[in-house]
Amino acid sequence: MRVSETPHLSDRPVLVVDFGAQYAQLIARRVREAHVFSEVVPSTMPASEMLAKEPAAIILSGGPSSVYAEGAPSLDPALLDAGVPVFGMCYGFQAMVQALGGTVEHTGLGEYGSTPAQISDTDSTLFNGQPSDQSVWMSHGDAATAAPEGMRVTAATSGAPVAAFEDDERRLYGVQWHPEVMHSTFGQRVLENFLLRGAGLSGDWTAHNVVEALVEQVKETVGDKRVLCALSGGVDSSVAAALVQRAVGDQLTCVFVDHGLLRSGEAEQVEKEFVAATGVDLVVVDAREQFLGALAGVSDPEEKRKIIGREFIRVFEQAARDVVGSAERDGHPVEFLVQGTLYPDVVESGGGTGTANIKSHHNVGGLPDDLQFTLIEPLRLLFKDEVRQVGLELGVPEGIVWRQPFPGPGLGIRIVGEVTAERLEILRAADQIARHELSAAGLDREIWQCPVVLLADVRSVGVQGDGRTYGHPVVLRPVSSEDAMTADWTRVPYEVLAKISTRITNEVREVNRVVLDVTSKPPGTIEWE
Ligand code: XMP
């Protein structure tokens, strides 16, 4: 499949040069929180290519190396001479010091973690309006001991005599610490001061402007052709679809495969609420019987995933053929397929151009390569929280915009054992109670997601009323996480757990035990299968 052009969100982006730390994406997000558009570029990109993007400013990120280490990523001094405002952080700061003729030394006084810093000029461009004592997040072994000529030193710590410098004339700035992390108390203010005061940017990048720009671009790309979208009910595909619908209206057809593995109320949310709110033209394929048939007798998790992926492709391809066929009869062939790829996938697969290498795991089985469509990925420059803002701007229902992650194979991988219609009903009922009580307790934002898992092949003895029961346990798996790569179990208050447990065992007849999963990831994954 080909990919249509990358969307364009600003003529003059702020470039975040990634020196190999895990911080570049976070910096890019923080810049955008200041309403300035930013893009991450690898430090291996030639300076000429960076400057050809006509950046409004350049930020040099932290990185794991010492500036002296062999093979340490280097900073081309051309970036500092181009008249573009530059802000270096941590490794980026030291690389600037070195490139401008200052001294970076291995002093033996490394600083790691929260560190007190003294600001010597609270009227300066970076520190205007802030206290002279602040807590900053450090992570350095080497330190700058002499500032480059012409640079004003504006902060120090006990391990870093030159902890910040500023040169308003050349518009070059730097701090030894990480202003992008929350632990640097005034970090966001320092960053905003650089962007708004140092670089003179206006901070007018908003969800409203993003929607306008993307709508125009989708219109231009699509022309009078037809577009297809596989709608899953998740945030990304829903917002992508709403955006394309806003741009080209009924030229878009969405296909929603109801595989019967969604949670209570979710299919209705897509079929009714989403359609009513966005006006999307939706084809619903009721494939519940087909999926159940294909899953009959299967307990192995990997096999279940494969079957669900395969059936999804079969059903979607058939529906796509029907849509394509009828569009062709109308003389408007379907040329495009919408995909809700996000910026982290793009950055992690090596940059802003080319096809994002989406983890197949995170797609319902992935779509086959031989579908002859050109992909449109209108969200490929946006982070998840921005996609949510864009969704709200487009009127996507809040229940979808704020939906927690839910796996493509759905409840199929939350039933340990064979998936049957009856077991799905049991799990849906228990899951609905857990979700309701967690929301009522105001825990939705604190919890990344809370799978409820039915141990369908396990039974235990219980007693209810006067009778002995022999029912199934369900597992509650509330986790807190930043990105699902690692996670910890959420310390849900006992009263909330008690309420969930009581309600599930009272209201779902087949369940006589509720247990809590207290395993972090690693070693446990978030899902049980
Ligand atoms: P694990 O279980 O690997 O899950 O810790 C990490 C995150 O990915 C979600 N997940 C999936 N999402 N298709 C998806 O779209 C899948 O096959 C799949 N498996 C896991 C999981 O819910 C969690 O957010």
mmCIF file of C-alpha atoms in Angstrom, residues 46 72 87 149 178 200 252 340 360 371 503:
data_model
loop_
_atom_site.group_PDB
_atom_site.id
_atom_site.type_symbol
_atom_site.label_atom_id
_atom_site.label_comp_id
_atom_site.label_asym_id
_atom_site.label_seq_id
_atom_site.Cartn_x
_atom_site.Cartn_y
_atom_site.Cartn_z
ATOM 1 C CA PRO A 46 22.426 16.835 8.163
ATOM 2 C CA ALA A 72 28.979 10.522 20.628
ATOM 3 C CA PHE A 87 17.943 25.929 23.200
ATOM 4 C CA GLU A 149 32.739 33.652 25.233
ATOM 5 C CA HIS A 178 15.835 18.542 31.935
ATOM 6 C CA GLY A 200 9.601 35.424 19.828
ATOM 7 C CA LEU A 252 -16.072 8.507 3.133
ATOM 8 C CA GLY A 340 -5.242 6.301 12.613
ATOM 9 C CA SER A 360 0.959 -5.614 14.200
ATOM 10 C CA LEU A 371 -5.403 -4.044 -0.817
ATOM 11 C CA ARG A 503 -21.770 -6.092 43.152
#
